[in-house]
mmCIF file of C-alpha atoms and ligand atoms in Angstrom:
data_model
loop_
_atom_site.group_PDB
_atom_site.id
_atom_site.type_symbol
_atom_site.label_atom_id
_atom_site.label_comp_id
_atom_site.label_asym_id
_atom_site.label_seq_id
_atom_site.Cartn_x
_atom_site.Cartn_y
_atom_site.Cartn_z
ATOM 1 C CA MET M 611 -22.124 -29.731 46.882
ATOM 2 C CA LYS M 612 -24.006 -28.775 43.957
ATOM 3 C CA ASN M 613 -24.016 -25.468 43.976
ATOM 4 C CA SER M 614 -27.524 -24.699 41.824
ATOM 5 C CA GLU M 615 -28.316 -22.273 45.672
ATOM 6 C CA ASN M 616 -25.035 -20.352 46.185
ATOM 7 C CA ASN M 617 -23.850 -19.851 42.444
ATOM 8 C CA SER M 618 -25.561 -16.035 43.223
ATOM 9 C CA LEU M 619 -24.817 -15.160 39.677
ATOM 10 C CA SER M 620 -27.028 -17.402 37.785
ATOM 11 C CA GLY M 621 -29.081 -19.137 39.504
ATOM 12 C CA GLY M 622 -27.539 -22.263 38.105
ATOM 13 C CA MET M 623 -24.366 -23.769 37.205
ATOM 14 C CA LYS M 624 -22.430 -21.829 34.575
ATOM 15 C CA VAL M 625 -19.280 -20.793 33.550
ATOM 16 C CA TRP M 626 -17.811 -17.364 32.690
ATOM 17 C CA PHE M 627 -15.815 -16.908 29.754
ATOM 18 C CA ILE M 628 -14.326 -13.816 30.307
ATOM 19 C CA GLY M 629 -11.796 -11.577 28.198
ATOM 20 C CA ALA M 630 -8.633 -10.648 30.160
ATOM 21 C CA GLY M 631 -7.531 -8.072 28.110
ATOM 22 C CA PRO M 632 -4.179 -7.909 25.858
ATOM 23 C CA GLY M 633 -2.165 -8.444 29.323
ATOM 24 C CA ASP M 634 -2.267 -5.048 31.984
ATOM 25 C CA PRO M 635 -4.483 -6.318 34.305
ATOM 26 C CA ASP M 636 -5.749 -2.671 34.097
ATOM 27 C CA LEU M 637 -7.384 -3.543 30.730
ATOM 28 C CA ILE M 638 -9.759 -6.113 31.572
ATOM 29 C CA THR M 639 -12.914 -4.745 31.899
ATOM 30 C CA VAL M 640 -14.693 -3.619 35.186
ATOM 31 C CA LYS M 641 -17.592 -6.510 34.840
ATOM 32 C CA GLY M 642 -14.348 -9.131 34.324
ATOM 33 C CA ARG M 643 -12.609 -8.001 37.076
ATOM 34 C CA ASP M 644 -15.592 -8.049 39.665
ATOM 35 C CA LEU M 645 -15.841 -11.668 38.083
ATOM 36 C CA ILE M 646 -12.828 -12.509 38.890
ATOM 37 C CA ALA M 647 -12.450 -10.853 42.563
ATOM 38 C CA ARG M 648 -15.386 -13.042 42.812
ATOM 39 C CA ALA M 649 -14.549 -16.402 41.480
ATOM 40 C CA ASP M 650 -13.857 -19.556 43.392
ATOM 41 C CA ALA M 651 -11.893 -21.272 40.337
ATOM 42 C CA ILE M 652 -10.479 -19.608 36.957
ATOM 43 C CA LEU M 653 -9.334 -21.327 34.754
ATOM 44 C CA TYR M 654 -6.574 -19.319 32.394
ATOM 45 C CA THR M 655 -4.910 -19.304 29.153
ATOM 46 C CA GLY M 656 -1.502 -17.519 28.004
ATOM 47 C CA SER M 657 1.292 -16.391 29.986
ATOM 48 C CA LEU M 658 0.203 -12.996 29.425
ATOM 49 C CA VAL M 659 -3.071 -13.495 31.657
ATOM 50 C CA SER M 660 -1.226 -14.748 34.442
ATOM 51 C CA GLU M 661 -0.952 -11.411 36.807
ATOM 52 C CA THR M 662 -3.875 -10.267 35.916
ATOM 53 C CA VAL M 663 -5.910 -12.802 37.566
ATOM 54 C CA MET M 664 -3.245 -12.870 40.938
ATOM 55 C CA ARG M 665 -3.771 -9.586 41.204
ATOM 56 C CA TRP M 666 -7.459 -9.091 41.280
ATOM 57 C CA SER M 667 -8.942 -13.097 42.507
ATOM 58 C CA LYS M 668 -9.456 -13.465 45.628
ATOM 59 C CA ALA M 669 -7.172 -15.610 48.288
ATOM 60 C CA ASP M 670 -8.920 -18.959 48.489
ATOM 61 C CA CYS M 671 -9.373 -19.258 44.620
ATOM 62 C CA GLU M 672 -8.532 -22.302 43.010
ATOM 63 C CA ILE M 673 -6.087 -21.546 39.951
ATOM 64 C CA ALA M 674 -4.910 -23.207 37.252
ATOM 65 C CA ASP M 675 -3.265 -22.929 33.689
ATOM 66 C CA SER M 676 -4.223 -24.575 30.886
ATOM 67 C CA LYS M 677 -1.293 -24.823 29.288
ATOM 68 C CA GLY M 678 -0.426 -28.218 28.475
ATOM 69 C CA MET M 679 -3.695 -29.856 28.776
ATOM 70 C CA THR M 680 -5.690 -30.957 26.167
ATOM 71 C CA LEU M 681 -9.308 -29.895 25.013
ATOM 72 C CA GLU M 682 -10.622 -33.010 27.015
ATOM 73 C CA GLN M 683 -8.635 -32.141 30.406
ATOM 74 C CA ILE M 684 -9.816 -28.009 29.829
ATOM 75 C CA ASN M 685 -13.595 -29.513 29.850
ATOM 76 C CA HIS M 686 -13.018 -31.975 32.606
ATOM 77 C CA TRP M 687 -11.174 -29.381 35.466
ATOM 78 C CA LEU M 688 -14.597 -26.909 34.289
ATOM 79 C CA ILE M 689 -17.116 -29.082 34.245
ATOM 80 C CA GLU M 690 -16.082 -30.604 37.734
ATOM 81 C CA ARG M 691 -15.273 -27.062 39.542
ATOM 82 C CA ALA M 692 -18.859 -25.243 37.516
ATOM 83 C CA ARG M 693 -20.792 -28.506 39.711
ATOM 84 C CA ASN M 694 -18.978 -27.554 43.175
ATOM 85 C CA LYS M 695 -18.024 -24.273 42.726
ATOM 86 C CA SER M 696 -19.888 -21.125 42.450
ATOM 87 C CA VAL M 697 -18.406 -18.724 40.371
ATOM 88 C CA VAL M 698 -16.259 -20.283 38.034
ATOM 89 C CA ILE M 699 -14.266 -18.542 35.215
ATOM 90 C CA ARG M 700 -12.158 -19.273 32.140
ATOM 91 C CA LEU M 701 -10.037 -16.933 31.262
ATOM 92 C CA GLN M 702 -8.957 -16.014 27.892
ATOM 93 C CA THR M 703 -5.804 -13.577 26.702
ATOM 94 C CA GLY M 704 -7.549 -10.388 24.524
ATOM 95 C CA ASP M 705 -11.528 -11.206 23.412
ATOM 96 C CA PRO M 706 -12.377 -14.909 24.094
ATOM 97 C CA GLY M 707 -13.859 -14.596 20.006
ATOM 98 C CA LEU M 708 -10.804 -14.210 18.555
ATOM 99 C CA TYR M 709 -8.510 -17.072 17.849
ATOM 100 C CA GLY M 710 -9.667 -18.879 21.080
ATOM 101 C CA VAL M 711 -10.402 -22.124 22.115
ATOM 102 C CA LEU M 712 -14.527 -21.343 22.749
ATOM 103 C CA VAL M 713 -17.380 -23.039 21.070
ATOM 104 C CA GLU M 714 -15.819 -26.427 21.884
ATOM 105 C CA ILE M 715 -15.799 -25.357 25.668
ATOM 106 C CA ILE M 716 -19.012 -24.568 25.222
ATOM 107 C CA GLN M 717 -20.656 -27.221 23.283
ATOM 108 C CA ALA M 718 -19.092 -29.860 26.499
ATOM 109 C CA LEU M 719 -20.778 -27.682 28.898
ATOM 110 C CA ASP M 720 -23.846 -27.563 26.677
ATOM 111 C CA ASN M 721 -23.926 -31.397 26.629
ATOM 112 C CA GLU M 722 -23.749 -31.735 30.731
ATOM 113 C CA GLY M 723 -26.818 -28.663 30.826
ATOM 114 C CA ILE M 724 -24.001 -26.052 32.106
ATOM 115 C CA GLU M 725 -24.702 -22.214 31.000
ATOM 116 C CA SER M 726 -22.058 -19.839 29.616
ATOM 117 C CA GLU M 727 -21.744 -16.362 29.469
ATOM 118 C CA LEU M 728 -19.317 -14.684 27.855
ATOM 119 C CA VAL M 729 -17.803 -11.119 28.649
ATOM 120 C CA PRO M 730 -15.837 -9.530 25.868
ATOM 121 C CA GLY M 731 -12.397 -8.170 26.370
ATOM 122 C CA VAL M 732 -10.105 -5.877 24.714
ATOM 123 C CA SER M 733 -8.557 -7.074 21.962
ATOM 124 C CA SER M 734 -4.698 -7.056 21.330
ATOM 125 C CA ALA M 735 -5.109 -5.822 18.246
ATOM 126 C CA LEU M 736 -6.213 -2.614 19.793
ATOM 127 C CA ALA M 737 -4.069 -2.386 22.222
ATOM 128 C CA ALA M 738 -1.127 -2.503 19.800
ATOM 129 C CA ALA M 739 -2.641 -0.258 17.435
ATOM 130 C CA ALA M 740 -2.730 2.102 21.080
ATOM 131 C CA ALA M 741 0.609 1.551 21.910
ATOM 132 C CA ALA M 742 2.099 2.635 18.642
ATOM 133 C CA LYS M 743 -0.312 5.778 18.584
ATOM 134 C CA GLU M 744 -2.232 4.751 15.621
ATOM 135 C CA THR M 745 -5.631 4.543 14.402
ATOM 136 C CA LEU M 746 -6.890 1.674 11.865
ATOM 137 C CA THR M 747 -9.420 3.926 10.374
ATOM 138 C CA LEU M 748 -8.644 6.882 8.437
ATOM 139 C CA PRO M 749 -11.719 8.982 6.473
ATOM 140 C CA GLU M 750 -10.967 8.241 2.541
ATOM 141 C CA VAL M 751 -8.013 6.186 3.130
ATOM 142 C CA THR M 752 -10.038 3.336 4.877
ATOM 143 C CA GLN M 753 -12.779 2.440 6.694
ATOM 144 C CA THR M 754 -11.997 -0.992 6.891
ATOM 145 C CA VAL M 755 -10.426 -3.357 9.286
ATOM 146 C CA ILE M 756 -9.253 -7.542 8.885
ATOM 147 C CA PHE M 757 -8.489 -9.103 11.663
ATOM 148 C CA THR M 758 -6.592 -12.273 10.277
ATOM 149 C CA ARG M 759 -4.048 -14.602 10.425
ATOM 150 C CA VAL M 760 -1.479 -16.172 8.038
ATOM 151 C CA GLU M 761 -1.731 -19.942 7.154
ATOM 152 C CA GLY M 762 0.656 -21.910 9.085
ATOM 153 C CA ARG M 763 -1.136 -25.652 10.395
ATOM 154 C CA THR M 764 -4.980 -23.659 10.355
ATOM 155 C CA PRO M 765 -5.554 -24.111 7.056
ATOM 156 C CA MET M 766 -7.251 -21.174 5.560
ATOM 157 C CA PRO M 767 -11.215 -21.000 4.578
ATOM 158 C CA GLU M 768 -11.258 -20.510 0.479
ATOM 159 C CA GLY M 769 -11.118 -17.039 -0.332
ATOM 160 C CA GLU M 770 -9.138 -16.182 3.243
ATOM 161 C CA SER M 771 -5.602 -16.245 1.900
ATOM 162 C CA LEU M 772 -3.599 -13.024 2.610
ATOM 163 C CA GLU M 773 -2.930 -12.436 -0.997
ATOM 164 C CA GLU M 774 -7.026 -12.240 -1.203
ATOM 165 C CA LEU M 775 -7.913 -10.104 1.504
ATOM 166 C CA ALA M 776 -4.471 -7.987 0.945
ATOM 167 C CA ARG M 777 -6.010 -6.946 -2.187
ATOM 168 C CA HIS M 778 -8.710 -4.606 -0.431
ATOM 169 C CA LYS M 779 -5.620 -2.298 0.752
ATOM 170 C CA THR M 780 -7.722 -2.008 4.338
ATOM 171 C CA THR M 781 -6.184 -2.220 7.284
ATOM 172 C CA LEU M 782 -4.623 -5.724 8.100
ATOM 173 C CA CYS M 783 -4.435 -6.710 11.645
ATOM 174 C CA LEU M 784 -2.414 -10.383 12.025
ATOM 175 C CA PHE M 785 -2.937 -12.110 14.547
ATOM 176 C CA LEU M 786 -0.963 -15.540 15.848
ATOM 177 C CA SER M 787 1.682 -14.974 12.240
ATOM 178 C CA ILE M 788 4.741 -13.447 13.460
ATOM 179 C CA THR M 789 7.147 -16.371 12.276
ATOM 180 C CA LEU M 790 5.329 -16.232 9.036
ATOM 181 C CA LEU M 791 6.812 -12.613 7.943
ATOM 182 C CA HIS M 792 8.262 -14.384 4.832
ATOM 183 C CA LYS M 793 4.934 -14.937 3.588
ATOM 184 C CA ILE M 794 3.668 -11.669 4.422
ATOM 185 C CA GLU M 795 5.680 -10.231 2.337
ATOM 186 C CA ASP M 796 5.634 -12.208 -0.477
ATOM 187 C CA SER M 797 1.460 -11.720 -0.329
ATOM 188 C CA LEU M 798 1.053 -8.480 -0.119
ATOM 189 C CA LEU M 799 3.469 -7.991 -3.052
ATOM 190 C CA LYS M 800 1.658 -9.992 -4.745
ATOM 191 C CA ALA M 801 -1.798 -7.991 -3.928
ATOM 192 C CA GLY M 802 0.252 -4.939 -5.140
ATOM 193 C CA TRP M 803 1.324 -3.013 -2.181
ATOM 194 C CA SER M 804 4.582 -1.662 -2.028
ATOM 195 C CA GLU M 805 7.618 -2.712 -0.686
ATOM 196 C CA ASP M 806 7.693 0.222 0.763
ATOM 197 C CA ALA M 807 4.757 0.168 2.908
ATOM 198 C CA GLN M 808 4.603 0.455 6.351
ATOM 199 C CA VAL M 809 4.620 -2.654 8.894
ATOM 200 C CA LEU M 810 4.159 -2.234 12.507
ATOM 201 C CA VAL M 811 5.155 -5.297 15.134
ATOM 202 C CA VAL M 812 3.680 -4.984 18.460
ATOM 203 C CA GLN M 813 5.202 -7.786 20.792
ATOM 204 C CA LYS M 814 3.213 -7.713 24.914
ATOM 205 C CA ALA M 815 1.077 -4.841 23.601
ATOM 206 C CA SER M 816 0.523 -2.992 26.743
ATOM 207 C CA TRP M 817 2.497 -5.520 29.140
ATOM 208 C CA PRO M 818 4.185 -3.323 31.608
ATOM 209 C CA GLY M 819 8.166 -2.674 30.922
ATOM 210 C CA GLU M 820 7.926 -5.725 28.165
ATOM 211 C CA GLU M 821 6.169 -3.512 25.031
ATOM 212 C CA LYS M 822 8.385 -3.910 22.020
ATOM 213 C CA ILE M 823 7.263 -1.815 19.336
ATOM 214 C CA ILE M 824 8.648 -2.151 15.866
ATOM 215 C CA ARG M 825 8.225 -0.177 12.584
ATOM 216 C CA GLY M 826 9.612 -0.856 9.869
ATOM 217 C CA THR M 827 8.241 -1.370 5.283
ATOM 218 C CA ILE M 828 7.268 -4.916 3.775
ATOM 219 C CA LYS M 829 10.797 -5.304 3.200
ATOM 220 C CA THR M 830 12.814 -4.633 6.289
ATOM 221 C CA ILE M 831 10.050 -5.671 8.619
ATOM 222 C CA ARG M 832 11.226 -9.784 8.931
ATOM 223 C CA ALA M 833 14.988 -8.539 9.537
ATOM 224 C CA LYS M 834 13.886 -5.712 12.503
ATOM 225 C CA CYS M 835 12.098 -8.166 13.913
ATOM 226 C CA LYS M 836 15.258 -11.180 13.656
ATOM 227 C CA ALA M 837 17.207 -8.535 15.429
ATOM 228 C CA GLU M 838 15.090 -7.650 17.809
ATOM 229 C CA GLY M 839 14.360 -11.142 18.640
ATOM 230 C CA ILE M 840 10.710 -10.929 18.156
ATOM 231 C CA THR M 841 9.431 -14.742 17.384
ATOM 232 C CA SER M 842 5.897 -14.771 19.952
ATOM 233 C CA GLN M 843 2.906 -12.927 21.412
ATOM 234 C CA ALA M 844 2.636 -10.103 18.953
ATOM 235 C CA MET M 845 0.914 -8.243 16.546
ATOM 236 C CA ILE M 846 1.228 -7.418 12.978
ATOM 237 C CA ILE M 847 -0.646 -4.662 11.310
ATOM 238 C CA ILE M 848 -0.372 -3.258 8.092
ATOM 239 C CA SER M 849 -2.183 -0.531 7.172
ATOM 240 C CA PRO M 850 -2.213 2.606 5.055
ATOM 241 C CA THR M 851 -3.309 4.588 7.865
ATOM 242 C CA LEU M 852 0.266 3.975 9.888
ATOM 243 C CA GLY M 853 2.157 7.094 10.881
ATOM 244 C CA ALA M 854 -0.836 9.033 9.960
ATOM 245 C CA ARG M 855 -0.317 11.468 12.708
ATOM 246 C CA TYR M 856 2.965 12.896 10.759
ATOM 247 C CA PHE M 857 0.442 12.903 7.178
ATOM 248 C CA LYS M 858 0.467 16.334 6.033
ATOM 249 C CA ASP M 859 -2.960 16.417 4.449
ATOM 250 C CA ILE M 860 -5.673 14.084 6.435
ATOM 251 C CA LYS M 861 -9.409 14.610 5.470
ATOM 252 C CA LYS M 862 -11.213 15.448 8.444
ATOM 253 C CA SER M 863 -13.573 12.953 9.910
ATOM 254 C CA ARG M 864 -17.328 14.327 8.043
ATOM 255 C CA LEU M 865 -18.875 13.487 11.901
ATOM 256 C CA TYR M 866 -16.789 16.796 13.561
ATOM 257 C CA ALA M 867 -17.807 18.613 10.183
ATOM 258 C CA GLU M 868 -19.764 21.812 10.544
ATOM 259 C CA GLU M 869 -22.234 20.888 8.254
ATOM 260 C CA PHE M 870 -22.968 17.003 9.214
ATOM 261 C CA ASN M 871 -25.475 17.572 11.363
ATOM 262 C CA HIS M 872 -25.847 13.975 13.414
ATOM 263 C CA LYS M 873 -28.142 13.926 16.485
ATOM 264 C CA PHE M 874 -26.451 15.495 19.067
ATOM 265 C CA ARG M 875 -24.884 18.465 17.152
ATOM 266 C CA ILE M 876 -28.538 18.883 16.238
ATOM 267 C CA LYS M 877 -29.108 19.494 19.684
ATOM 268 C CA ASN M 878 -26.138 21.478 20.103
ATOM 269 C CA ASN M 879 -26.334 23.675 17.220
ATOM 270 C CA ARG M 880 -30.393 24.585 17.977
ATOM 271 C CA LYS M 881 -29.110 25.312 21.444
ATOM 272 C CA LYS M 882 -26.669 27.702 20.551
ATOM 273 C CA THR M 883 -28.783 29.313 17.472
ATOM 274 C CA THR M 884 -30.885 30.088 20.877
ATOM 275 C CA ASP M 885 -28.508 30.560 23.591
HETATM 276 N N1 LIG F 710 -7.854 -13.511 21.879
HETATM 277 C C1 LIG F 710 -7.062 -12.768 21.281
HETATM 278 C C2 LIG F 710 -5.806 -13.228 20.313
HETATM 279 C C3 LIG F 710 -5.679 -15.272 21.014
HETATM 280 S S1 LIG F 710 -4.252 -15.824 19.738
HETATM 281 C C4 LIG F 710 -6.893 -11.455 21.261
HETATM 282 O O1 LIG F 710 -8.228 -10.871 21.200
HETATM 283 O O2 LIG F 710 -6.086 -11.034 21.291
HETATM 284 C C5 LIG F 710 -2.813 -15.001 20.018
HETATM 285 C C6 LIG F 710 -1.996 -14.493 19.432
HETATM 286 O O3 LIG F 710 -2.660 -12.842 19.793
HETATM 287 C C7 LIG F 710 -0.566 -13.591 19.232
HETATM 288 O O4 LIG F 710 0.151 -15.044 18.288
HETATM 289 C C8 LIG F 710 0.160 -12.454 19.129
HETATM 290 O O5 LIG F 710 -0.361 -12.332 17.706
HETATM 291 C C9 LIG F 710 -1.417 -11.999 19.996
HETATM 292 N N2 LIG F 710 -1.783 -11.215 20.842
HETATM 293 C C10 LIG F 710 -1.585 -11.321 22.055
HETATM 294 N N3 LIG F 710 -1.588 -11.406 23.270
HETATM 295 C C11 LIG F 710 -1.118 -10.016 22.503
HETATM 296 C C12 LIG F 710 -0.155 -8.912 22.967
HETATM 297 N N4 LIG F 710 -0.434 -8.519 24.311
HETATM 298 N N5 LIG F 710 0.690 -8.204 22.101
HETATM 299 C C13 LIG F 710 0.620 -8.476 20.846
HETATM 300 N N6 LIG F 710 -0.109 -9.448 20.685
HETATM 301 C C14 LIG F 710 -0.723 -10.446 20.712
#
C-alpha cells in the first residue's frame, strides 16, 4: 500500500522529526503530541522519551527504539515505514537540531524522494535551567548563551575548545560531558574563571520523580556528582547568572524600565494618558 493518498498531512511520503522535550511527557509541544496521537509508526531515541510515546500514541501504532540500531538500520526502518504508512515519526530527545543524528537521516530520505519536516522541542538545557529556577541571561551580567560540549570521541572544530569559549565569560550549557568534569574544571580555570565560580548540574531534568539538582563550584562539583553517582543524562551549566535570585543588586531589564518605550508600551502609555 503506497501512502501518497492516505497521508493526509503531507500528501506524500514523509517522515516527521519531532522534539520530544527533555523527558516529562507534558513538555512535548502540542503539535508534536497531536502528530504522535495520529502516528502509525514511531522510531524513538533515548530512554527518556519512551514514556512520552507510550502516553500519547494510539494502541496500534508500531513503535521501536533505535537504541542499538546502526544509522543504516534507522534509515531503512524509516524509509520502509514512510513507503507503507501514513504518519511516520522520528522522535528525539529535547530539540532534534541539537546533538541528534538528523541531517544524516534527512539526506537518506532525500535520496529516496521522501520528504521530512521538523517540529522543534524543549531542549534539556532549558529544562535544566527551569528545574533549578535559574535564568541563562541577566542584564549587564551576560546576554549570551553557548550550547556546547567537551571534546570526547567527537572532535571539536577549531576555535571551539571549552577553554576558548569559556573566555567569553558567558553562560555555558554543556551537553554530553558529565563524565568529563575533570576536563571542564581544567579548561575553565585556564580560561580565567575562579575556582569558586558556580556550577549547576541537573540530571534527568523535568523527568518526574527522577530529577536531581546538584550545585557546586568549579572546585567541588566533580566530587559532588561522584557522591551522587551522576554519570549520564546530565546537563552542566556554568554561568555568572547562577544564583541570581539571591543577588542583592540586580540590574533591572531595560525592557521594563519606565523610559524604555517598546511598541506595546507606547500603546499603553498613550492609553494611560488618554484615560
Ligand atoms: N537534543 C537533546 C540533546 C541530545 S544529546 C536536547 O536538545 O536536549 C544528549 C545529552 O543531552 C545528554 O548527554 C545530556 O547532556 C543532555 N540531556 C538530555 N536530556 C536531559 C535531561 N532530561 N536532563 C539533563 N540533561 C539531558
